[in-house]
């Protein structure tokens, strides 16, 4: 299949764009702040419109992360689907579903950042990057950068999966 590298590059670019839009434009302030909440590490959310303060634990954290990952994955699906159509790429439905499932699952795993218990913090600590994960100085946020690198890696895997049985129009 001579077109697969080009299809991969296109789908990776499209899913990367969808990811950025989903993470930074579609995600609500509430989800961004509450998705890592737990009963041991509650999050106090201040509504920017009303100044109302509410406290959120594990259940709310899981719900906020789930809602974010659903809107994030839907955004990726819309951007990648529209872009693929515009580029004349036919993505096999099962491959698209598998790619989006990879994106959704790995995004949820990374974004449920419960202090001291999150997947990314655990991986960072075990690989000698714990100090960088906790860095929040000099204009750098280590957790954010490791989170981005995690997502980029899995989006690459998802783009490879999405090219399975892809054709051009």
CSV table of N, CA and C in Angstrom, one decimal:
chain,number,residue,atom,x,y,z
A,1,UNK,N,0.9,-1.2,0.0
A,1,UNK,CA,0.0,0.0,0.0
A,1,UNK,C,0.9,1.2,0.0
A,2,UNK,N,1.1,1.8,-1.1
A,2,UNK,CA,2.0,2.9,-1.3
A,2,UNK,C,1.5,4.2,-0.6
A,3,UNK,N,0.3,4.4,-0.4
A,3,UNK,CA,-0.3,5.6,0.1
A,3,UNK,C,-0.3,5.6,1.6
A,4,UNK,N,0.0,4.5,2.3
A,4,UNK,CA,-0.2,4.5,3.8
A,4,UNK,C,0.7,5.5,4.5
A,5,UNK,N,2.0,5.7,4.1
A,5,UNK,CA,2.7,6.8,4.9
A,5,UNK,C,2.1,8.2,4.7
A,6,UNK,N,1.5,8.5,3.6
A,6,UNK,CA,0.9,9.8,3.4
A,6,UNK,C,-0.4,9.9,4.2
A,7,UNK,N,-1.2,8.8,4.2
A,7,UNK,CA,-2.4,8.7,5.0
A,7,UNK,C,-2.1,8.8,6.5
A,8,UNK,N,-1.0,8.1,6.9
A,8,UNK,CA,-0.6,8.2,8.3
A,8,UNK,C,-0.3,9.7,8.7
A,9,UNK,N,0.6,10.3,7.9
A,9,UNK,CA,1.0,11.7,8.1
A,9,UNK,C,-0.3,12.7,8.2
A,10,UNK,N,-1.2,12.5,7.3
A,10,UNK,CA,-2.4,13.3,7.3
A,10,UNK,C,-3.2,13.0,8.5
A,11,UNK,N,-3.5,11.8,8.9
A,11,UNK,CA,-4.3,11.5,10.0
A,11,UNK,C,-3.6,11.9,11.3
A,12,UNK,N,-2.3,11.8,11.4
A,12,UNK,CA,-1.6,12.2,12.6
A,12,UNK,C,-1.8,13.7,12.8
A,13,UNK,N,-1.6,14.5,11.7
A,13,UNK,CA,-1.7,15.9,11.7
A,13,UNK,C,-3.2,16.3,12.1
A,14,UNK,N,-4.1,15.6,11.6
A,14,UNK,CA,-5.5,15.9,11.9
A,14,UNK,C,-5.9,15.6,13.3
A,15,UNK,N,-5.4,14.4,13.8
A,15,UNK,CA,-5.8,14.1,15.2
A,15,UNK,C,-5.0,15.0,16.2
A,16,UNK,N,-3.8,15.4,15.8
A,16,UNK,CA,-3.0,16.4,16.7
A,16,UNK,C,-3.8,17.7,16.8
A,17,UNK,N,-4.3,18.2,15.6
A,17,UNK,CA,-5.1,19.4,15.6
A,17,UNK,C,-6.3,19.2,16.4
A,18,UNK,N,-7.0,18.1,16.2
A,18,UNK,CA,-8.3,17.8,17.0
A,18,UNK,C,-8.0,17.8,18.5
A,19,UNK,N,-6.8,17.2,18.9
A,19,UNK,CA,-6.4,17.1,20.2
A,19,UNK,C,-6.2,18.5,20.9
A,20,UNK,N,-5.5,19.3,20.2
A,20,UNK,CA,-5.2,20.7,20.7
A,20,UNK,C,-6.5,21.4,20.9
A,21,UNK,N,-7.4,21.3,19.9
A,21,UNK,CA,-8.7,22.0,20.0
A,21,UNK,C,-9.5,21.5,21.1
A,22,UNK,N,-9.6,20.1,21.2
A,22,UNK,CA,-10.3,19.5,22.3
A,22,UNK,C,-9.8,19.8,23.7
A,23,UNK,N,-8.5,19.8,23.8
A,23,UNK,CA,-7.8,20.1,25.1
A,23,UNK,C,-7.9,21.5,25.6
A,24,UNK,N,-7.7,22.5,24.6
A,24,UNK,CA,-7.6,23.8,25.0
A,24,UNK,C,-8.8,24.7,24.7
A,25,UNK,N,-9.6,24.4,23.7
A,25,UNK,CA,-10.8,25.2,23.4
A,25,UNK,C,-12.1,24.6,23.8
A,26,UNK,N,-12.2,23.3,23.7
A,26,UNK,CA,-13.5,22.6,24.0
A,26,UNK,C,-13.6,22.3,25.5
A,27,UNK,N,-12.5,21.9,26.1
A,27,UNK,CA,-12.6,21.5,27.5
A,27,UNK,C,-13.0,22.7,28.4
A,28,UNK,N,-14.0,22.5,29.3
A,28,UNK,CA,-14.4,23.5,30.1
A,28,UNK,C,-13.4,23.8,31.2
A,29,UNK,N,-13.5,25.0,31.8
A,29,UNK,CA,-12.7,25.4,32.9
A,29,UNK,C,-12.9,24.4,34.1
A,30,UNK,N,-14.2,24.1,34.3
A,30,UNK,CA,-14.6,23.2,35.4
A,30,UNK,C,-13.9,21.8,35.2
A,31,UNK,N,-14.0,21.2,34.0
A,31,UNK,CA,-13.3,19.9,33.8
A,31,UNK,C,-11.8,20.0,34.0
A,32,UNK,N,-11.2,21.1,33.5
A,32,UNK,CA,-9.8,21.2,33.6
A,32,UNK,C,-9.3,21.3,35.0
A,33,UNK,N,-10.1,21.9,35.9
A,33,UNK,CA,-9.7,22.1,37.2
A,33,UNK,C,-10.1,20.9,38.1
A,34,UNK,N,-11.2,20.3,37.8
A,34,UNK,CA,-11.7,19.2,38.7
A,34,UNK,C,-11.3,17.8,38.3
A,35,UNK,N,-10.9,17.6,37.1
A,35,UNK,CA,-10.7,16.2,36.6
A,35,UNK,C,-9.6,15.4,37.5
A,36,UNK,N,-8.8,16.0,38.2
A,36,UNK,CA,-7.9,15.3,39.1
A,36,UNK,C,-8.3,15.3,40.6
A,37,UNK,N,-9.5,15.7,40.9
A,37,UNK,CA,-10.0,15.7,42.3
A,37,UNK,C,-10.2,14.3,42.8
A,38,UNK,N,-9.9,14.2,44.1
A,38,UNK,CA,-10.1,12.9,44.8
A,38,UNK,C,-10.6,13.2,46.2
A,39,UNK,N,-11.1,12.3,46.9
A,39,UNK,CA,-11.5,12.5,48.3
A,39,UNK,C,-10.3,12.9,49.2
A,40,UNK,N,-9.2,12.3,48.9
A,40,UNK,CA,-8.0,12.6,49.6
A,40,UNK,C,-7.4,14.0,49.2
A,41,UNK,N,-7.6,14.4,48.0
A,41,UNK,CA,-7.1,15.7,47.5
A,41,UNK,C,-8.3,16.4,46.8
A,42,UNK,N,-9.2,16.9,47.6
A,42,UNK,CA,-10.4,17.6,47.0
A,42,UNK,C,-9.9,18.9,46.3
A,43,UNK,N,-10.8,19.3,45.3
A,43,UNK,CA,-10.5,20.5,44.6
A,43,UNK,C,-11.7,21.5,44.9
A,44,UNK,N,-11.3,22.7,45.2
A,44,UNK,CA,-12.3,23.8,45.4
A,44,UNK,C,-12.4,24.5,44.1
A,45,UNK,N,-13.5,24.5,43.5
A,45,UNK,CA,-13.7,25.2,42.3
A,45,UNK,C,-14.5,26.5,42.5
A,46,UNK,N,-14.0,27.6,42.0
A,46,UNK,CA,-14.6,28.9,42.1
A,46,UNK,C,-15.2,29.2,40.7
A,47,UNK,N,-16.5,29.2,40.6
A,47,UNK,CA,-17.2,29.5,39.3
A,47,UNK,C,-16.8,31.0,38.9
A,48,UNK,N,-16.2,31.1,37.7
A,48,UNK,CA,-15.8,32.5,37.3
A,48,UNK,C,-17.0,33.5,37.1
A,49,UNK,N,-18.1,32.9,36.8
A,49,UNK,CA,-19.3,33.8,36.5
A,49,UNK,C,-20.0,34.2,37.8
A,50,UNK,N,-20.0,33.4,38.8
A,50,UNK,CA,-20.8,33.7,40.0
A,50,UNK,C,-19.9,33.8,41.3
A,51,UNK,N,-18.7,33.5,41.2
A,51,UNK,CA,-17.8,33.4,42.4
A,51,UNK,C,-18.2,32.4,43.4
A,52,UNK,N,-19.1,31.5,43.1
A,52,UNK,CA,-19.5,30.4,44.0
A,52,UNK,C,-18.5,29.4,44.1
A,53,UNK,N,-18.2,29.0,45.4
A,53,UNK,CA,-17.1,28.0,45.6
A,53,UNK,C,-17.8,26.6,45.9
A,54,UNK,N,-17.3,25.6,45.3
A,54,UNK,CA,-17.8,24.2,45.5
A,54,UNK,C,-16.6,23.3,45.7
A,55,UNK,N,-16.8,22.3,46.5
A,55,UNK,CA,-15.7,21.3,46.8
A,55,UNK,C,-16.0,20.0,46.1
A,56,UNK,N,-15.0,19.4,45.4
A,56,UNK,CA,-15.2,18.2,44.6
A,56,UNK,C,-14.2,17.1,45.0
A,57,UNK,N,-14.7,15.9,45.1
A,57,UNK,CA,-13.9,14.8,45.4
A,57,UNK,C,-13.8,13.8,44.3
A,58,UNK,N,-13.6,12.5,44.6
A,58,UNK,CA,-13.3,11.4,43.6
A,58,UNK,C,-14.4,11.3,42.6
A,59,UNK,N,-15.6,11.2,43.0
A,59,UNK,CA,-16.7,11.0,42.0
A,59,UNK,C,-16.8,12.2,41.0
A,60,UNK,N,-16.7,13.4,41.5
A,60,UNK,CA,-16.8,14.6,40.6
A,60,UNK,C,-15.5,14.6,39.7
A,61,UNK,N,-14.4,14.2,40.3
A,61,UNK,CA,-13.1,14.2,39.5
A,61,UNK,C,-13.2,13.2,38.3
A,62,UNK,N,-13.8,12.0,38.6
A,62,UNK,CA,-13.9,11.0,37.6
A,62,UNK,C,-14.9,11.5,36.5
A,63,UNK,N,-16.0,12.1,37.0
A,63,UNK,CA,-17.0,12.6,36.0
A,63,UNK,C,-16.5,13.7,35.1
A,64,UNK,N,-15.7,14.6,35.7
A,64,UNK,CA,-15.1,15.7,35.0
A,64,UNK,C,-14.1,15.2,34.0
A,65,UNK,N,-13.3,14.2,34.3
A,65,UNK,CA,-12.4,13.7,33.4
A,65,UNK,C,-13.1,12.9,32.3
A,66,UNK,N,-14.1,12.2,32.6
A,66,UNK,CA,-14.9,11.4,31.6
A,66,UNK,C,-15.5,12.4,30.6
A,67,UNK,N,-16.1,13.5,31.1
A,67,UNK,CA,-16.7,14.4,30.2
A,67,UNK,C,-15.7,15.1,29.3
A,68,UNK,N,-14.6,15.4,29.9
A,68,UNK,CA,-13.5,16.0,29.1
A,68,UNK,C,-13.0,15.0,28.0
A,69,UNK,N,-12.8,13.8,28.4
A,69,UNK,CA,-12.3,12.8,27.4
A,69,UNK,C,-13.3,12.5,26.3
A,70,UNK,N,-14.6,12.6,26.7
A,70,UNK,CA,-15.7,12.4,25.6
A,70,UNK,C,-15.7,13.5,24.7
A,71,UNK,N,-15.6,14.8,25.2
A,71,UNK,CA,-15.6,15.9,24.2
A,71,UNK,C,-14.3,16.0,23.5
A,72,UNK,N,-13.2,15.6,24.1
A,72,UNK,CA,-11.9,15.6,23.4
A,72,UNK,C,-11.9,14.6,22.3
A,73,UNK,N,-12.4,13.4,22.5
A,73,UNK,CA,-12.4,12.4,21.5
A,73,UNK,C,-13.4,12.7,20.4
A,74,UNK,N,-14.5,13.3,20.8
A,74,UNK,CA,-15.5,13.7,19.7
A,74,UNK,C,-14.9,14.8,18.9
A,75,UNK,N,-14.2,15.7,19.4
A,75,UNK,CA,-13.5,16.8,18.7
A,75,UNK,C,-12.5,16.1,17.7
A,76,UNK,N,-11.7,15.2,18.2
A,76,UNK,CA,-10.7,14.5,17.3
A,76,UNK,C,-11.5,13.8,16.2
A,77,UNK,N,-12.6,13.2,16.5
A,77,UNK,CA,-13.3,12.4,15.4
A,77,UNK,C,-13.9,13.4,14.4
A,78,UNK,N,-14.4,14.5,14.8
A,78,UNK,CA,-14.9,15.5,13.9
A,78,UNK,C,-13.8,16.1,13.0
A,79,UNK,N,-12.7,16.5,13.6
A,79,UNK,CA,-11.6,17.1,12.9
A,79,UNK,C,-11.0,16.1,11.9
A,80,UNK,N,-10.7,14.9,12.4
A,80,UNK,CA,-10.1,13.9,11.6
A,80,UNK,C,-11.0,13.4,10.5
A,81,UNK,N,-12.3,13.3,10.8
A,81,UNK,CA,-13.3,12.8,9.8
A,81,UNK,C,-13.5,13.9,8.7
A,82,UNK,N,-13.6,15.1,9.1
A,82,UNK,CA,-13.8,16.2,8.1
A,82,UNK,C,-12.5,16.3,7.3
A,83,UNK,N,-11.4,16.3,7.9
A,83,UNK,CA,-10.1,16.5,7.2
A,83,UNK,C,-9.9,15.3,6.3
A,84,UNK,N,-10.1,14.1,6.7
A,84,UNK,CA,-9.9,12.9,5.8
A,84,UNK,C,-10.8,13.0,4.6
A,85,UNK,N,-12.1,13.4,4.8
A,85,UNK,CA,-13.0,13.5,3.7
A,85,UNK,C,-12.5,14.6,2.7
A,86,UNK,N,-12.1,15.7,3.3
A,86,UNK,CA,-11.6,16.8,2.4
A,86,UNK,C,-10.3,16.4,1.6
A,87,UNK,N,-9.5,15.5,2.2
A,87,UNK,CA,-8.3,15.0,1.6
A,87,UNK,C,-8.5,13.8,0.7
A,88,UNK,N,-9.7,13.3,0.7
A,88,UNK,CA,-10.0,12.1,-0.2
A,88,UNK,C,-9.5,10.8,0.5
A,89,UNK,N,-9.5,10.8,1.8
A,89,UNK,CA,-9.0,9.5,2.5
A,89,UNK,C,-10.3,8.8,3.0
A,90,UNK,N,-10.4,7.5,2.8
A,90,UNK,CA,-11.4,6.7,3.4
A,90,UNK,C,-10.8,5.9,4.5
A,91,UNK,N,-11.2,6.2,5.7
A,91,UNK,CA,-10.7,5.5,6.9
A,91,UNK,C,-11.7,4.3,7.2
A,92,UNK,N,-11.2,3.1,7.4
A,92,UNK,CA,-12.1,2.0,7.7
A,92,UNK,C,-12.8,2.3,9.0
A,93,UNK,N,-14.1,2.1,9.1
A,93,UNK,CA,-14.8,2.4,10.4
A,93,UNK,C,-14.2,1.7,11.6
A,94,UNK,N,-13.9,0.4,11.5
A,94,UNK,CA,-13.3,-0.3,12.6
A,94,UNK,C,-12.0,0.3,13.1
A,95,UNK,N,-11.2,0.6,12.1
A,95,UNK,CA,-9.9,1.2,12.4
A,95,UNK,C,-10.0,2.6,13.0
A,96,UNK,N,-11.0,3.4,12.6
A,96,UNK,CA,-11.2,4.7,13.2
A,96,UNK,C,-11.7,4.5,14.6
A,97,UNK,N,-12.6,3.6,14.8
A,97,UNK,CA,-13.1,3.3,16.2
A,97,UNK,C,-12.0,2.9,17.1
A,98,UNK,N,-11.1,2.0,16.6
A,98,UNK,CA,-10.0,1.5,17.4
A,98,UNK,C,-9.1,2.7,17.8
A,99,UNK,N,-8.8,3.5,16.8
A,99,UNK,CA,-7.9,4.6,17.0
A,99,UNK,C,-8.5,5.6,18.0
A,100,UNK,N,-9.8,5.9,17.9
A,100,UNK,CA,-10.4,6.8,18.9
A,100,UNK,C,-10.5,6.2,20.3
A,101,UNK,N,-10.7,4.9,20.3
A,101,UNK,CA,-10.7,4.2,21.6
A,101,UNK,C,-9.3,4.3,22.3
A,102,UNK,N,-8.2,4.1,21.5
A,102,UNK,CA,-6.9,4.3,22.1
A,102,UNK,C,-6.7,5.7,22.6
A,103,UNK,N,-7.1,6.7,21.8
A,103,UNK,CA,-7.0,8.1,22.2
A,103,UNK,C,-7.8,8.4,23.5
A,104,UNK,N,-9.0,7.9,23.5
A,104,UNK,CA,-9.9,8.1,24.7
A,104,UNK,C,-9.3,7.5,26.0
A,105,UNK,N,-8.9,6.2,25.9
A,105,UNK,CA,-8.5,5.5,27.0
A,105,UNK,C,-7.2,6.0,27.6
A,106,UNK,N,-6.2,6.3,26.7
A,106,UNK,CA,-4.9,6.8,27.2
A,106,UNK,C,-5.1,8.3,27.7
A,107,UNK,N,-6.0,9.0,27.1
A,107,UNK,CA,-6.2,10.4,27.6
A,107,UNK,C,-6.8,10.4,29.0
A,108,UNK,N,-7.8,9.5,29.2
A,108,UNK,CA,-8.3,9.5,30.5
A,108,UNK,C,-7.3,9.0,31.6
A,109,UNK,N,-6.5,8.0,31.2
A,109,UNK,CA,-5.5,7.5,32.1
A,109,UNK,C,-4.5,8.6,32.5
A,110,UNK,N,-4.1,9.5,31.5
A,110,UNK,CA,-3.2,10.5,31.8
A,110,UNK,C,-3.8,11.7,32.5
A,111,UNK,N,-5.0,12.0,32.2
A,111,UNK,CA,-5.6,13.2,32.8
A,111,UNK,C,-6.2,13.1,34.2
A,112,UNK,N,-6.4,11.9,34.7
A,112,UNK,CA,-6.8,11.7,36.1
A,112,UNK,C,-5.6,11.8,37.0
A,113,UNK,N,-5.2,13.1,37.1
A,113,UNK,CA,-3.9,13.3,37.8
A,113,UNK,C,-4.2,13.6,39.3
A,114,UNK,N,-4.5,12.5,40.0
A,114,UNK,CA,-4.6,12.6,41.4
A,114,UNK,C,-3.2,12.7,42.0
A,115,UNK,N,-2.9,13.7,42.8
A,115,UNK,CA,-1.6,13.9,43.4
A,115,UNK,C,-1.1,12.6,44.1
A,116,UNK,N,0.1,12.2,43.7
A,116,UNK,CA,0.7,11.0,44.3
A,116,UNK,C,0.3,9.7,43.8
A,117,UNK,N,-0.8,9.7,43.0
A,117,UNK,CA,-1.4,8.4,42.5
A,117,UNK,C,-1.6,8.3,41.0
A,118,UNK,N,-1.3,9.3,40.3
A,118,UNK,CA,-1.6,9.3,38.9
A,118,UNK,C,-0.6,8.5,38.1
A,119,UNK,N,-1.1,8.0,37.0
A,119,UNK,CA,-0.3,7.2,36.1
A,119,UNK,C,1.0,7.9,35.6
A,120,UNK,N,0.8,9.1,35.1
A,120,UNK,CA,1.9,9.9,34.6
A,120,UNK,C,3.0,10.2,35.7
A,121,UNK,N,2.5,10.5,36.9
A,121,UNK,CA,3.4,10.8,38.0
A,121,UNK,C,4.2,9.6,38.4
A,122,UNK,N,3.5,8.4,38.4
A,122,UNK,CA,4.1,7.1,38.7
A,122,UNK,C,5.2,6.8,37.7
A,123,UNK,N,4.8,6.9,36.4
A,123,UNK,CA,5.8,6.6,35.3
A,123,UNK,C,7.0,7.6,35.4
A,124,UNK,N,6.7,8.9,35.6
A,124,UNK,CA,7.8,9.9,35.7
A,124,UNK,C,8.7,9.6,36.9
A,125,UNK,N,8.2,9.2,38.0
A,125,UNK,CA,9.0,8.9,39.2
A,125,UNK,C,9.8,7.7,38.9
A,126,UNK,N,9.2,6.6,38.3
A,126,UNK,CA,10.0,5.4,38.1
A,126,UNK,C,11.0,5.5,37.0
A,127,UNK,N,10.9,6.5,36.2
A,127,UNK,CA,11.9,6.7,35.1
A,127,UNK,C,12.9,7.8,35.4
A,128,UNK,N,12.9,8.3,36.6
A,128,UNK,CA,13.8,9.3,37.0
A,128,UNK,C,13.4,10.7,36.6
A,129,UNK,N,12.1,10.9,36.2
A,129,UNK,CA,11.6,12.2,35.7
A,129,UNK,C,10.7,12.8,36.8
A,130,UNK,N,10.7,12.3,38.0
A,130,UNK,CA,9.8,12.8,39.0
A,130,UNK,C,10.0,14.3,39.3
A,131,UNK,N,11.2,14.7,39.4
A,131,UNK,CA,11.5,16.1,39.6
A,131,UNK,C,11.0,17.0,38.5
A,132,UNK,N,11.2,16.5,37.3
A,132,UNK,CA,10.7,17.3,36.1
A,132,UNK,C,9.1,17.4,36.2
A,133,UNK,N,8.5,16.2,36.5
A,133,UNK,CA,7.0,16.2,36.6
A,133,UNK,C,6.5,17.3,37.6
A,134,UNK,N,7.2,17.4,38.7
A,134,UNK,CA,6.8,18.4,39.7
A,134,UNK,C,7.3,19.8,39.5
A,135,UNK,N,8.1,20.0,38.5
A,135,UNK,CA,8.6,21.4,38.1
A,135,UNK,C,7.5,22.3,37.7
A,136,UNK,N,7.4,23.4,38.4
A,136,UNK,CA,6.4,24.5,38.1
A,136,UNK,C,7.1,25.8,38.3
A,137,UNK,N,8.2,26.1,37.6
A,137,UNK,CA,8.9,27.3,37.8
A,137,UNK,C,9.6,27.7,36.5
A,138,UNK,N,10.1,28.9,36.5
A,138,UNK,CA,10.8,29.4,35.3
A,138,UNK,C,9.9,29.3,34.0
A,139,UNK,N,8.6,29.4,34.2
A,139,UNK,CA,7.7,29.4,33.0
A,139,UNK,C,7.5,28.0,32.5
A,140,UNK,N,8.0,27.0,33.2
A,140,UNK,CA,7.9,25.6,32.7
A,140,UNK,C,7.0,24.8,33.7
A,141,UNK,N,6.1,23.9,33.2
A,141,UNK,CA,5.3,23.0,34.0
A,141,UNK,C,5.6,21.6,33.5
A,142,UNK,N,6.4,20.9,34.2
A,142,UNK,CA,6.8,19.6,33.8
A,142,UNK,C,5.7,18.6,33.6
A,143,UNK,N,4.7,18.6,34.5
A,143,UNK,CA,3.5,17.7,34.3
A,143,UNK,C,2.8,18.0,33.0
A,144,UNK,N,2.7,19.2,32.6
A,144,UNK,CA,2.0,19.6,31.3
A,144,UNK,C,2.9,19.0,30.1
A,145,UNK,N,4.2,19.2,30.2
A,145,UNK,CA,5.0,18.8,29.1
A,145,UNK,C,5.0,17.2,29.0
A,146,UNK,N,5.1,16.5,30.1
A,146,UNK,CA,5.0,15.1,30.1
A,146,UNK,C,3.7,14.6,29.6
A,147,UNK,N,2.6,15.3,30.0
A,147,UNK,CA,1.3,15.0,29.6
A,147,UNK,C,1.2,15.1,28.0
A,148,UNK,N,1.7,16.2,27.5
A,148,UNK,CA,1.7,16.4,26.1
A,148,UNK,C,2.4,15.4,25.3
A,149,UNK,N,3.6,15.0,25.8
A,149,UNK,CA,4.4,14.0,25.1
A,149,UNK,C,3.7,12.7,25.2
A,150,UNK,N,3.0,12.3,26.3
A,150,UNK,CA,2.3,11.1,26.4
A,150,UNK,C,1.2,11.1,25.3
A,151,UNK,N,0.4,12.2,25.2
A,151,UNK,CA,-0.7,12.2,24.2
A,151,UNK,C,-0.1,12.2,22.8
A,152,UNK,N,0.9,12.8,22.5
A,152,UNK,CA,1.5,12.8,21.2
A,152,UNK,C,1.9,11.4,20.8
A,153,UNK,N,2.5,10.7,21.7
A,153,UNK,CA,2.9,9.3,21.5
A,153,UNK,C,1.8,8.4,21.2
A,154,UNK,N,0.7,8.5,22.0
A,154,UNK,CA,-0.5,7.7,21.8
A,154,UNK,C,-1.2,8.1,20.5
A,155,UNK,N,-1.2,9.4,20.2
A,155,UNK,CA,-1.9,9.8,19.0
A,155,UNK,C,-1.2,9.2,17.7
A,156,UNK,N,0.1,9.1,17.9
A,156,UNK,CA,0.9,8.4,16.8
A,156,UNK,C,0.5,7.0,16.6
A,157,UNK,N,0.4,6.3,17.7
A,157,UNK,CA,-0.1,4.9,17.7
A,157,UNK,C,-1.5,4.8,17.1
A,158,UNK,N,-2.4,5.7,17.5
A,158,UNK,CA,-3.7,5.7,17.0
A,158,UNK,C,-3.8,6.0,15.5
A,159,UNK,N,-2.9,6.9,15.0
A,159,UNK,CA,-2.8,7.2,13.6
A,159,UNK,C,-2.4,6.0,12.8
A,160,UNK,N,-1.4,5.3,13.3
A,160,UNK,CA,-1.0,4.0,12.7
A,160,UNK,C,-2.2,3.1,12.6
A,161,UNK,N,-2.9,2.9,13.7
A,161,UNK,CA,-4.1,2.0,13.7
A,161,UNK,C,-5.1,2.5,12.7
A,162,UNK,N,-5.3,3.8,12.6
A,162,UNK,CA,-6.4,4.4,11.7
A,162,UNK,C,-6.1,4.1,10.3
A,163,UNK,N,-4.8,3.9,9.9
A,163,UNK,CA,-4.4,3.7,8.5
A,163,UNK,C,-4.7,2.3,8.1
A,164,UNK,N,-5.1,1.4,9.0
A,164,UNK,CA,-5.4,0.0,8.6
A,164,UNK,C,-6.6,0.0,7.6
A,165,UNK,N,-6.4,-0.6,6.5
A,165,UNK,CA,-7.4,-0.7,5.4
A,165,UNK,C,-7.8,0.6,4.9
A,166,UNK,N,-7.1,1.7,5.1
A,166,UNK,CA,-7.5,3.0,4.6
A,166,UNK,C,-7.2,3.0,3.1
A,167,UNK,N,-8.1,3.7,2.4
A,167,UNK,CA,-7.9,3.9,0.9
A,167,UNK,C,-8.0,5.3,0.5
A,168,UNK,N,-7.7,5.7,-0.7
A,168,UNK,CA,-7.9,7.0,-1.2
A,168,UNK,C,-9.1,7.0,-2.1
A,169,UNK,N,-9.8,8.1,-2.3
A,169,UNK,CA,-10.9,8.1,-3.1
A,169,UNK,C,-10.5,8.3,-4.6
